[in-house]
PDB file of C-alpha atoms in Angstrom:
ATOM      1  CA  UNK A  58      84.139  94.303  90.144  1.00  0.00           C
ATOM      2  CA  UNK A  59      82.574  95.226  87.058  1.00  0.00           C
ATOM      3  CA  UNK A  60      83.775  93.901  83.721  1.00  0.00           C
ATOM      4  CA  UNK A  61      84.456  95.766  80.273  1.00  0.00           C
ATOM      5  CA  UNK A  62      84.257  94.765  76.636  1.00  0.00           C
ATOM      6  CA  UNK A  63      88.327  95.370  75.833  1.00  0.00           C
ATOM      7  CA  UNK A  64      88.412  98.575  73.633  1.00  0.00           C
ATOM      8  CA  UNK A  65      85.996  99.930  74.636  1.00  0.00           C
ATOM      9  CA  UNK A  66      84.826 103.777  75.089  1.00  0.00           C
ATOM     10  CA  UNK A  67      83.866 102.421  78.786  1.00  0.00           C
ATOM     11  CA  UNK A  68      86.832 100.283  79.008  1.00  0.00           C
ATOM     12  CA  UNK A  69      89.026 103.837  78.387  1.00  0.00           C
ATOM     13  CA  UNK A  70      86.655 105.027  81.054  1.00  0.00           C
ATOM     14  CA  UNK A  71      86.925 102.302  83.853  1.00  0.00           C
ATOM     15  CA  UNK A  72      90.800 102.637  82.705  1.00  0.00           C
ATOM     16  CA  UNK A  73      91.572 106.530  82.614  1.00  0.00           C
ATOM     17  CA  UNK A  74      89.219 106.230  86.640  1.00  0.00           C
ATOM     18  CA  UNK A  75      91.939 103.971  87.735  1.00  0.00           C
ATOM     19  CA  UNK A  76      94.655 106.184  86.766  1.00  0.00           C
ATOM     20  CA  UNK A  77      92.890 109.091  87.708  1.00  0.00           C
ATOM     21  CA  UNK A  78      92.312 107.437  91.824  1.00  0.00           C
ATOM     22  CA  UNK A  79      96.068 106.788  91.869  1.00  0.00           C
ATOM     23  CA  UNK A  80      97.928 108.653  93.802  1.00  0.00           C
ATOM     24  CA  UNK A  81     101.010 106.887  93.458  1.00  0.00           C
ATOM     25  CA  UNK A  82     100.421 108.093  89.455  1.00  0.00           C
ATOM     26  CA  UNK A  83     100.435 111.385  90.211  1.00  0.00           C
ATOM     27  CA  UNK A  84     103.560 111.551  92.263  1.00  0.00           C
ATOM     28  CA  UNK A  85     105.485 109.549  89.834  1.00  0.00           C
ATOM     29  CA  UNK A  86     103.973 111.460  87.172  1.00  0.00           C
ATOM     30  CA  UNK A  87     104.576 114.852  87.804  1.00  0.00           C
ATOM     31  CA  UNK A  88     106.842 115.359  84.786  1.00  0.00           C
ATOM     32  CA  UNK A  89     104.814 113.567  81.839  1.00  0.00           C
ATOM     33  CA  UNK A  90     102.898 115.478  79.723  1.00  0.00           C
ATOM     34  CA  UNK A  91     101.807 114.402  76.322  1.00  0.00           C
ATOM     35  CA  UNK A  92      99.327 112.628  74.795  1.00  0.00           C
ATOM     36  CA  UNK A  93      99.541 108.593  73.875  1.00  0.00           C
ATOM     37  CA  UNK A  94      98.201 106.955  71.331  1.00  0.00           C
ATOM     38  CA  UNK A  95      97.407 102.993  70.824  1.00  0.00           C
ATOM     39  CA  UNK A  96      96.559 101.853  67.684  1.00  0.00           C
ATOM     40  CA  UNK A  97      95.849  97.739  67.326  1.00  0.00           C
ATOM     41  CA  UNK A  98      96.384  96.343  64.118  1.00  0.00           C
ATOM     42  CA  UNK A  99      93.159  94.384  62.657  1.00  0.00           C
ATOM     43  CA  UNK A 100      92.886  90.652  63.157  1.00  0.00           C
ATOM     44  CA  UNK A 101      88.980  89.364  62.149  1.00  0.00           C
ATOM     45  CA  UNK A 102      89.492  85.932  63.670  1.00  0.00           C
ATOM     46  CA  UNK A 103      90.179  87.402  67.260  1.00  0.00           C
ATOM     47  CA  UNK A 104      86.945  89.915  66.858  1.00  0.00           C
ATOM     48  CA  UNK A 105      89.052  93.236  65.822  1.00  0.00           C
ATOM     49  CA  UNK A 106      87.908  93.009  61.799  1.00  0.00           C
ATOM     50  CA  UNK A 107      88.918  97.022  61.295  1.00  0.00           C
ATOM     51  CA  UNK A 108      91.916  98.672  62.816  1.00  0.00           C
ATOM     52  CA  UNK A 109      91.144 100.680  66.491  1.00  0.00           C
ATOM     53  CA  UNK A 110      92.246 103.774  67.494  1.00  0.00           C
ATOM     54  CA  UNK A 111      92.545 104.757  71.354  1.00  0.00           C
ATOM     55  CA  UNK A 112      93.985 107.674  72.630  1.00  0.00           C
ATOM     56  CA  UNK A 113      95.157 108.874  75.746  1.00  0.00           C
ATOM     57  CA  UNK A 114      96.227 112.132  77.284  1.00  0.00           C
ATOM     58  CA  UNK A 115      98.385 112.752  80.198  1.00  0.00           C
ATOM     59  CA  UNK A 116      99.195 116.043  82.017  1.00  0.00           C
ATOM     60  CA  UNK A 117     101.485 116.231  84.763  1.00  0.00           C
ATOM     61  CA  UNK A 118      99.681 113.429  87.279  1.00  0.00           C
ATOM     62  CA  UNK A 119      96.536 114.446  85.760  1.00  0.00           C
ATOM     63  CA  UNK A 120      94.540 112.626  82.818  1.00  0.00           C
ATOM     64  CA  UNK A 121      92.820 114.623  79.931  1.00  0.00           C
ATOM     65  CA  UNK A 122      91.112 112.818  76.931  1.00  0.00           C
ATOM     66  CA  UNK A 123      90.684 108.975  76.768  1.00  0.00           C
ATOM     67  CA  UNK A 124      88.652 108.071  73.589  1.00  0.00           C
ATOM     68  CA  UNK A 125      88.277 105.897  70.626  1.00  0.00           C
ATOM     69  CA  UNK A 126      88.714 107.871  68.124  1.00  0.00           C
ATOM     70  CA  UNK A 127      89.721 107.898  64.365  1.00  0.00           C
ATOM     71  CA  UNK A 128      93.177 108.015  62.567  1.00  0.00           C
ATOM     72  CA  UNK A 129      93.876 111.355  61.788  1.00  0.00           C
ATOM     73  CA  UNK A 130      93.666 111.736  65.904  1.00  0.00           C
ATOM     74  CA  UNK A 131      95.198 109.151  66.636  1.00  0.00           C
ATOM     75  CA  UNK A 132      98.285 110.252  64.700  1.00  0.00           C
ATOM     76  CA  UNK A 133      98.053 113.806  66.059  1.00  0.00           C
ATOM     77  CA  UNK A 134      99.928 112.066  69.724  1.00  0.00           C
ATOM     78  CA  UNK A 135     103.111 112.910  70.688  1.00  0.00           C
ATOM     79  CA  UNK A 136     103.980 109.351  71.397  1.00  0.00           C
ATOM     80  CA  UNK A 137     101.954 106.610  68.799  1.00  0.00           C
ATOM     81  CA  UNK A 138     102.125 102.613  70.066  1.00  0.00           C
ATOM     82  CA  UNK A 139     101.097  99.951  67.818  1.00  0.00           C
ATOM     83  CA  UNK A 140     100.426  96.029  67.652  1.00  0.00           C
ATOM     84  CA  UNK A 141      98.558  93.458  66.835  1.00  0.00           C
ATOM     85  CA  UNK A 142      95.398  92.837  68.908  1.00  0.00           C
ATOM     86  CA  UNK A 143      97.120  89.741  70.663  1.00  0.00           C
ATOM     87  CA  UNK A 144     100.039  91.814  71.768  1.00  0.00           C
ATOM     88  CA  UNK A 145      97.913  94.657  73.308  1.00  0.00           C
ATOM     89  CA  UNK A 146      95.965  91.956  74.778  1.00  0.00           C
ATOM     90  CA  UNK A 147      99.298  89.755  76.537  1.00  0.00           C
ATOM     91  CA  UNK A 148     100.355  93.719  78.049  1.00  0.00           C
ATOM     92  CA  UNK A 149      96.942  94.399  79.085  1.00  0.00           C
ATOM     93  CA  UNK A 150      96.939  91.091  81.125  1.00  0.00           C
ATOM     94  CA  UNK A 151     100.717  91.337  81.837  1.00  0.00           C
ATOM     95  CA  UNK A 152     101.688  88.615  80.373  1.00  0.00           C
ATOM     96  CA  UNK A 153     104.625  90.327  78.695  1.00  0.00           C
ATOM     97  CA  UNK A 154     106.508  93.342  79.276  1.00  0.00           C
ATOM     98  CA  UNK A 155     105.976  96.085  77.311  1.00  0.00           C
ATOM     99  CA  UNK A 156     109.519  97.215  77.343  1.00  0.00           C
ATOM    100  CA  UNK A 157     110.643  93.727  75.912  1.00  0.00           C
ATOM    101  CA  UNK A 158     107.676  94.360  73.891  1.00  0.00           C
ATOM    102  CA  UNK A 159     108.923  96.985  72.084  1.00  0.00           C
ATOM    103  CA  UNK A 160     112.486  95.580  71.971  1.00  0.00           C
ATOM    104  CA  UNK A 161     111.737  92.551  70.190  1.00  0.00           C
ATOM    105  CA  UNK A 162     109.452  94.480  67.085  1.00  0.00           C
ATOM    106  CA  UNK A 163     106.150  93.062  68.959  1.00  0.00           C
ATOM    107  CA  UNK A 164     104.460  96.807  69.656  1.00  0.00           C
ATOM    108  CA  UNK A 165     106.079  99.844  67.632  1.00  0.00           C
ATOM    109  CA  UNK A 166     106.756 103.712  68.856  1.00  0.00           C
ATOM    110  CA  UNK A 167     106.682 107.027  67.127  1.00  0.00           C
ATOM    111  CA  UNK A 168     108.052 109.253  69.104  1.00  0.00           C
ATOM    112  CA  UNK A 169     110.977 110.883  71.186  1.00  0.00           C
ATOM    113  CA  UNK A 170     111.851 107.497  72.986  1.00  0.00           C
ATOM    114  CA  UNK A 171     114.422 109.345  75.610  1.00  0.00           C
ATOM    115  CA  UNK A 172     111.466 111.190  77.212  1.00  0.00           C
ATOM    116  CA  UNK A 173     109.572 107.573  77.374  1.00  0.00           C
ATOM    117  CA  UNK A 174     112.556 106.040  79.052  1.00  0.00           C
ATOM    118  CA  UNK A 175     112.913 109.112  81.334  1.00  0.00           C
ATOM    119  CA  UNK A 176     109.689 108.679  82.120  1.00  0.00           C
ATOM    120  CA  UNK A 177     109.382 104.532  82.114  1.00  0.00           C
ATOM    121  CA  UNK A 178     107.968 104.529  85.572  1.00  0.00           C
ATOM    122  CA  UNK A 179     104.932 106.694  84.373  1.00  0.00           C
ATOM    123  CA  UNK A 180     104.540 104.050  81.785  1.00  0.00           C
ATOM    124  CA  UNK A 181     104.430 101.499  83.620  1.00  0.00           C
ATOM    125  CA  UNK A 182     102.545 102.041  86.134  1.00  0.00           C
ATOM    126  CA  UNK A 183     100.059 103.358  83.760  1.00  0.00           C
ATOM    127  CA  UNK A 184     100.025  99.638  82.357  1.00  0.00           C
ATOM    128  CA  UNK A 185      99.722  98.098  85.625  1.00  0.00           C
ATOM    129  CA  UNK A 186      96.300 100.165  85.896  1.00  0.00           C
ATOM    130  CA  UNK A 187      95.485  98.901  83.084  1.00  0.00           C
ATOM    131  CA  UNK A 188      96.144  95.420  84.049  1.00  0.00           C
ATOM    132  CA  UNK A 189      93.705  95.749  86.961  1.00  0.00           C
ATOM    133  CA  UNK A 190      90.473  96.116  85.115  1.00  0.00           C
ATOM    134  CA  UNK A 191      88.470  93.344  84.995  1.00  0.00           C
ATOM    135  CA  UNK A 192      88.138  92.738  80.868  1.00  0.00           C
ATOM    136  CA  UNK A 193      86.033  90.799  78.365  1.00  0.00           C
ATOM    137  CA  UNK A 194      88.039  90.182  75.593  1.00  0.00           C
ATOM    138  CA  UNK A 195      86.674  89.853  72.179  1.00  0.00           C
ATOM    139  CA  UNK A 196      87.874  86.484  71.239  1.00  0.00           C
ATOM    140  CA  UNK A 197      87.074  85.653  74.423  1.00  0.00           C
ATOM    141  CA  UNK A 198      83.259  86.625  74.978  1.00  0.00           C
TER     142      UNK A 198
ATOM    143  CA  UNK B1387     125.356 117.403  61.969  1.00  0.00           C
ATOM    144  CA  UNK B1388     124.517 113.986  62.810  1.00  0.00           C
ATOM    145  CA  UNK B1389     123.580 112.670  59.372  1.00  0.00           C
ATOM    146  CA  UNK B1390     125.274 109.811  58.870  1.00  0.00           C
ATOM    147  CA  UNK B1391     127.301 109.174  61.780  1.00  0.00           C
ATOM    148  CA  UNK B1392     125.659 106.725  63.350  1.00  0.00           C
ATOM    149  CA  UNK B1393     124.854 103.238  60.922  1.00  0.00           C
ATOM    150  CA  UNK B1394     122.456 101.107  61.449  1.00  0.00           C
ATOM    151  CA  UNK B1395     123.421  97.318  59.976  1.00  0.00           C
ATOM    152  CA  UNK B1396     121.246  95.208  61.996  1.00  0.00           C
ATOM    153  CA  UNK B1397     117.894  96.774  60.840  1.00  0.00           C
ATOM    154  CA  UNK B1398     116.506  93.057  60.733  1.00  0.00           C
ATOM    155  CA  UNK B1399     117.033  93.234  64.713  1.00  0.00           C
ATOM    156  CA  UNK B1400     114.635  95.525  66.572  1.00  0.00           C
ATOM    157  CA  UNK B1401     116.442  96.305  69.553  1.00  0.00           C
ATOM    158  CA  UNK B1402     119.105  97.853  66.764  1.00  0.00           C
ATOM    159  CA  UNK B1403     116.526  99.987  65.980  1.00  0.00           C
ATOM    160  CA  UNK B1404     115.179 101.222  69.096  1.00  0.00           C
ATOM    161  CA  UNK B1405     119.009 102.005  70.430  1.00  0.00           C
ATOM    162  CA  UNK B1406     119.814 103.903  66.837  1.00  0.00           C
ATOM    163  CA  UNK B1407     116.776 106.190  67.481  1.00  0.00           C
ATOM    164  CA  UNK B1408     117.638 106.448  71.155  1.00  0.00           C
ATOM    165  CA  UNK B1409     121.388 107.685  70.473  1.00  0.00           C
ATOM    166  CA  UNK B1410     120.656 109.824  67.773  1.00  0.00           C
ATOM    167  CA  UNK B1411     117.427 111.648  69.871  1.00  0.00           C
ATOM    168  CA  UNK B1412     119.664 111.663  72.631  1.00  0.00           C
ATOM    169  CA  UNK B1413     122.979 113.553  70.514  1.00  0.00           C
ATOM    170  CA  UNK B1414     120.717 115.618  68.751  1.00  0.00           C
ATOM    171  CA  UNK B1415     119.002 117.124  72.347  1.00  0.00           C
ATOM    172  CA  UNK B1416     122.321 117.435  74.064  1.00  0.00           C
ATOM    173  CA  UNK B1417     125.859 118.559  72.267  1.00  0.00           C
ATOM    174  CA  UNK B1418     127.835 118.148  75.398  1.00  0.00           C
ATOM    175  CA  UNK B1419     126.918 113.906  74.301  1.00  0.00           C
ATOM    176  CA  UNK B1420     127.953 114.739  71.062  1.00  0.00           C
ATOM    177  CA  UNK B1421     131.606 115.441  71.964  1.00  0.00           C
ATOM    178  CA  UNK B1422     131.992 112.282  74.200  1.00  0.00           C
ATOM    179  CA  UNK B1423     130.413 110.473  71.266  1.00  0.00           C
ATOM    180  CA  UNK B1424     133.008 111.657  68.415  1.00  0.00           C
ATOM    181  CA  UNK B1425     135.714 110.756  71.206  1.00  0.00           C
ATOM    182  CA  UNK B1426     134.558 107.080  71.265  1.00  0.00           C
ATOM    183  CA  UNK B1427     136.370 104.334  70.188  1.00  0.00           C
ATOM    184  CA  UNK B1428     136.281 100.664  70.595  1.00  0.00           C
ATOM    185  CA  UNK B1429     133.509  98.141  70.428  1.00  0.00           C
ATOM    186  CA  UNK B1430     130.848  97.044  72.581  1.00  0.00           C
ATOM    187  CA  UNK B1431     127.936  94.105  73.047  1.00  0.00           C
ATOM    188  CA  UNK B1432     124.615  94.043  74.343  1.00  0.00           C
ATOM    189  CA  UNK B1433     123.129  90.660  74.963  1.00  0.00           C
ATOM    190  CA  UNK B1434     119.519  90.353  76.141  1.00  0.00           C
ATOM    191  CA  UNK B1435     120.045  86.510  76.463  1.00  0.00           C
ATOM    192  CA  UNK B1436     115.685  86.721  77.444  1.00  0.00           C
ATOM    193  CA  UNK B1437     114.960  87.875  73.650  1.00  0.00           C
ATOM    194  CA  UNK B1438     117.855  86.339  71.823  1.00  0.00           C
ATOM    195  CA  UNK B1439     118.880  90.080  70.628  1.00  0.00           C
ATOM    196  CA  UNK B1440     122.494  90.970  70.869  1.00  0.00           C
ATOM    197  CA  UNK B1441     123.907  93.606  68.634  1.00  0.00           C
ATOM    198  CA  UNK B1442     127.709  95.308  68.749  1.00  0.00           C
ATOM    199  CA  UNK B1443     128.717  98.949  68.538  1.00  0.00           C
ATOM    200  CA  UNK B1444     131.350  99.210  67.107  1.00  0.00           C
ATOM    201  CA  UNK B1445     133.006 103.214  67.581  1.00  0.00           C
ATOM    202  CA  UNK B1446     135.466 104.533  65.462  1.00  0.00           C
ATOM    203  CA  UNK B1447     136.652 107.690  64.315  1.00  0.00           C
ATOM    204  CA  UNK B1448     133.630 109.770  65.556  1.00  0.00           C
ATOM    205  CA  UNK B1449     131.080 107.522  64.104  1.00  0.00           C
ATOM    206  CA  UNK B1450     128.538 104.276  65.206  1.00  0.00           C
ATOM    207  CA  UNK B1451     128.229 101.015  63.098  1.00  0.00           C
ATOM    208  CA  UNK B1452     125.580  98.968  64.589  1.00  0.00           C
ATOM    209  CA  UNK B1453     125.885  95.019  63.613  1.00  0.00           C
ATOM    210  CA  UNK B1454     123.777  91.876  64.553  1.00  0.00           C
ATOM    211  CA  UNK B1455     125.039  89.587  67.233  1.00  0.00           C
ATOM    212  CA  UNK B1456     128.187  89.427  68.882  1.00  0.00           C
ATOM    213  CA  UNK B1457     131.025  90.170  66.322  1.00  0.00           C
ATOM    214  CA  UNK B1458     134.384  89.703  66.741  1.00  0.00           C
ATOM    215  CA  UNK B1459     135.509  90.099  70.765  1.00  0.00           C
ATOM    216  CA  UNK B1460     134.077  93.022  71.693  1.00  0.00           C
ATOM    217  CA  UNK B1461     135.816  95.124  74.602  1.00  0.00           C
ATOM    218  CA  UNK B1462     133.006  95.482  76.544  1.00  0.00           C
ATOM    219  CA  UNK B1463     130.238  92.665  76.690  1.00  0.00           C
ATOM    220  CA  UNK B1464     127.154  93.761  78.360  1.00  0.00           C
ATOM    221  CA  UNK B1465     124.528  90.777  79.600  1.00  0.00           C
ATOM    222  CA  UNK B1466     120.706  91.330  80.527  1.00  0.00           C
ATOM    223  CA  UNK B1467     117.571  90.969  80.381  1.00  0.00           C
ATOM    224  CA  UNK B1468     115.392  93.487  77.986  1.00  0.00           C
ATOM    225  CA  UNK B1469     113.342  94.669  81.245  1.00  0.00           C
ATOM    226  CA  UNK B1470     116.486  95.581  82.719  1.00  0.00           C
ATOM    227  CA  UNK B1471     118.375  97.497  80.075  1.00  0.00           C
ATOM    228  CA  UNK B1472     116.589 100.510  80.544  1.00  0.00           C
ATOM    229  CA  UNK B1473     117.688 101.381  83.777  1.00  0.00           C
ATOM    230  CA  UNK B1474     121.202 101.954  82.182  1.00  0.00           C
ATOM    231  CA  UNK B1475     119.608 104.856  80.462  1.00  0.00           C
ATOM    232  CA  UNK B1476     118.675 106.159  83.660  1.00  0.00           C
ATOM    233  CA  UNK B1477     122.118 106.284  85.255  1.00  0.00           C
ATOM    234  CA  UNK B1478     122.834 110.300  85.868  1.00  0.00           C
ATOM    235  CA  UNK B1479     126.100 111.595  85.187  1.00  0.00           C
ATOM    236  CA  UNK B1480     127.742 113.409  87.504  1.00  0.00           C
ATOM    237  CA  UNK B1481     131.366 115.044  87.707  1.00  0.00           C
ATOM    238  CA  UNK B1482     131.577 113.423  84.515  1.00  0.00           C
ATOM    239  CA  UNK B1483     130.918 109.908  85.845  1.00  0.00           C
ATOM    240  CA  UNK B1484     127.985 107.619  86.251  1.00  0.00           C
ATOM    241  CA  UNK B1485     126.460 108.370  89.656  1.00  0.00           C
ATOM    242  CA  UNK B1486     125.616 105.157  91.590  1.00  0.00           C
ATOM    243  CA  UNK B1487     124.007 106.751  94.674  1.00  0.00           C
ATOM    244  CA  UNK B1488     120.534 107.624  94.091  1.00  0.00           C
ATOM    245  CA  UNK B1489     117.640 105.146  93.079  1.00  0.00           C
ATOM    246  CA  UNK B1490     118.793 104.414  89.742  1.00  0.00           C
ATOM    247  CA  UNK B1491     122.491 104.213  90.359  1.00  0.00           C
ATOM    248  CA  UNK B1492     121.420 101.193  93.047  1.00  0.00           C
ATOM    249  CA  UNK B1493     119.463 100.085  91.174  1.00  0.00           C
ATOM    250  CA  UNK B1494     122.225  99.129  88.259  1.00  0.00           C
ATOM    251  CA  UNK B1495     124.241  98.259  90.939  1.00  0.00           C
ATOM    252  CA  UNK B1496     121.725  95.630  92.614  1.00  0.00           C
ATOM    253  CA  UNK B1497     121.410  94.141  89.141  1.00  0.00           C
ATOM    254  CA  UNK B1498     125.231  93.645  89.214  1.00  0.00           C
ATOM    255  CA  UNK B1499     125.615  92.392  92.544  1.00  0.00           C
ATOM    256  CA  UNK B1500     122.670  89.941  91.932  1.00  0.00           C
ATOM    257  CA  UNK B1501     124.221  88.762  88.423  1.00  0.00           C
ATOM    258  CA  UNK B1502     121.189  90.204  86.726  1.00  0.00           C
ATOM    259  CA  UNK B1503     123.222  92.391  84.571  1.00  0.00           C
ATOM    260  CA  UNK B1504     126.845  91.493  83.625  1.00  0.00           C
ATOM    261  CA  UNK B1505     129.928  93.861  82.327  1.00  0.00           C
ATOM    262  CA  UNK B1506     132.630  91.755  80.908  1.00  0.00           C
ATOM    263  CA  UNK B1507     135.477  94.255  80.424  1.00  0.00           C
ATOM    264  CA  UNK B1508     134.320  96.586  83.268  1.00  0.00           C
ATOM    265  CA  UNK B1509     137.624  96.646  85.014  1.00  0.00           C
ATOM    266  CA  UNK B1510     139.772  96.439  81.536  1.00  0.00           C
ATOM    267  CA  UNK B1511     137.661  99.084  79.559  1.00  0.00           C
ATOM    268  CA  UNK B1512     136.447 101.567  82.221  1.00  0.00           C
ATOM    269  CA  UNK B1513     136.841 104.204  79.561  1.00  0.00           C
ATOM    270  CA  UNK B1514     134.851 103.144  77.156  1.00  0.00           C
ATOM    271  CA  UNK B1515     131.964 102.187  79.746  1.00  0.00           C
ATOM    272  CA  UNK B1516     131.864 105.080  81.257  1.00  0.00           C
ATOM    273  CA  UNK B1517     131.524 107.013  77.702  1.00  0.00           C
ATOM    274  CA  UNK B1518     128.619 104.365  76.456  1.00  0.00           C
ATOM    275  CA  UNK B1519     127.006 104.980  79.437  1.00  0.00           C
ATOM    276  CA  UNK B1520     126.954 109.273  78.855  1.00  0.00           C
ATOM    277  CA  UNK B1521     125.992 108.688  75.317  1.00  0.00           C
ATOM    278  CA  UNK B1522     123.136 105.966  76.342  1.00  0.00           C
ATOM    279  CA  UNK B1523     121.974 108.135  79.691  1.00  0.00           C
ATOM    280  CA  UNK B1524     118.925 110.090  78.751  1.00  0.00           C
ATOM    281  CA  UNK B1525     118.960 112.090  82.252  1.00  0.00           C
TER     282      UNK B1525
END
């Protein structure tokens, strides 16, 4: 399998081709639409010297728009996620939950969190695609 | 309408946080909550033992306090994990009561039969449980 540079425009690729090939995803996402945004907080030892700005767009088991992008996009999502680049990285390799995540202050949320949790199993599973793409990581390469 | 009602004091904990946004998103979108909410009274825990996070509701007189930790001896103690806690905002109401019969419901109740989650004061304070759980259900 081939491997991506983490935050990457062909990482978003590899990532929104995965989601895109499940068809579990679009049975369990049938009722999501909205767009997602992930913004990782800057950290120049770990490789990430500026802040990044991903975004992702979902429509109804579909997939739209998955691009780095800038700020002002970024903020235009109905749901914005944030962390530091460790964090992103332990979700992106499962090695924490993103619920408990979220819970303990470790990623942040701006938006309408009962249509999240209504929709949790869209999330997650969206995550666990994630998790199956082989990644470089920057402090890593 | 809602201004006010519901008081965040544990704004150090995040969990606090996340549950004052969820109640007050989840009043705002549906006034039939809204009158189970202002009937509320009593106090209850939630304990995530995995992310040493526990806060207490306390519910009085049509409004929410929100405190740190466990305070005082709450009626009803909830215990579980963080990854679990969601699925009690996915418990449908139905005749007015929590419906334990389709994939969510069994799923809550799996967690209870397997001591994953834990309701001290389930059998003394079914009142108040089954009101948090309307107010906390975002289906």
């Amino acid at each position: 399998m081939a491997k991506h540079q983490a935050m990457t425009q062909e990482w978003l690729d590899a990532w929104k081709e995965k989601i895109a090939g499940s068809k579990e995803y679009k049975e369990i996402a049938k009722g999501w639409e909205g767009s997602v945004s992930i913004i990782v907080n800057p950290d120049p030892d770990k490789g990430i010297p500026e802040p990044l700005y991903l975004f992702t767009d979902y429509w109804h088991g579909d997939v739209k728009d998955f691009l780095i992008c800038d700020k002002a996009k970024a903020e235009s999502a109905k749901f914005i996620m944030s962390g530091d680049y460790a964090r992103w990285k332990q979700v992106a390799r499962k090695e924490i939950d993103s619920t408990k995540a979220l819970m303990q202050g470790k990623l942040k949320l701006k938006g309408d969190l009962t249509y999240i949790v209504r929709n949790i199993k869209s999330v997650n599973k969206v995550i666990d695609l994630l998790c199956e793409i082989e990644t470089v990581w920057p402090d890593e390469a | 309408m809602l201004e006010g009602v519901i008081e965040n004091r544990a704004e150090e904990v995040p969990f606090a946080g996340i549950l004052t946004d969820l109640l007050k998103t989840n009043l705002a979108q549906n006034p039939g909550k809204q009158s189970v909410f202002r009937k509320m009274g009593g106090t209850a825990a939630i304990d995530l033992a995995d992310i040493e996070t526990a806060v207490t509701l306390v519910f009085a007189g049509g409004r929410l306090r929100i405190e740190a930790g466990i305070v005082g001896k709450p009626d009803l103690v909830i215990r579980t994990a963080s990854d679990l806690v969601t699925d009690l905002n996915l418990l449908r109401i139905v005749g007015g009561l929590p419906w334990y019969f389709d994939e969510a419901g069994r799923r809550v109740v799996a967690h209870l039969l397997t001591g994953r989650l834990k309701i001290e004061g389930l059998f003394s304070h079914p009142l108040l449980l089954t009101r948090l759980t309307k107010i906390m259900s975002v289906m």
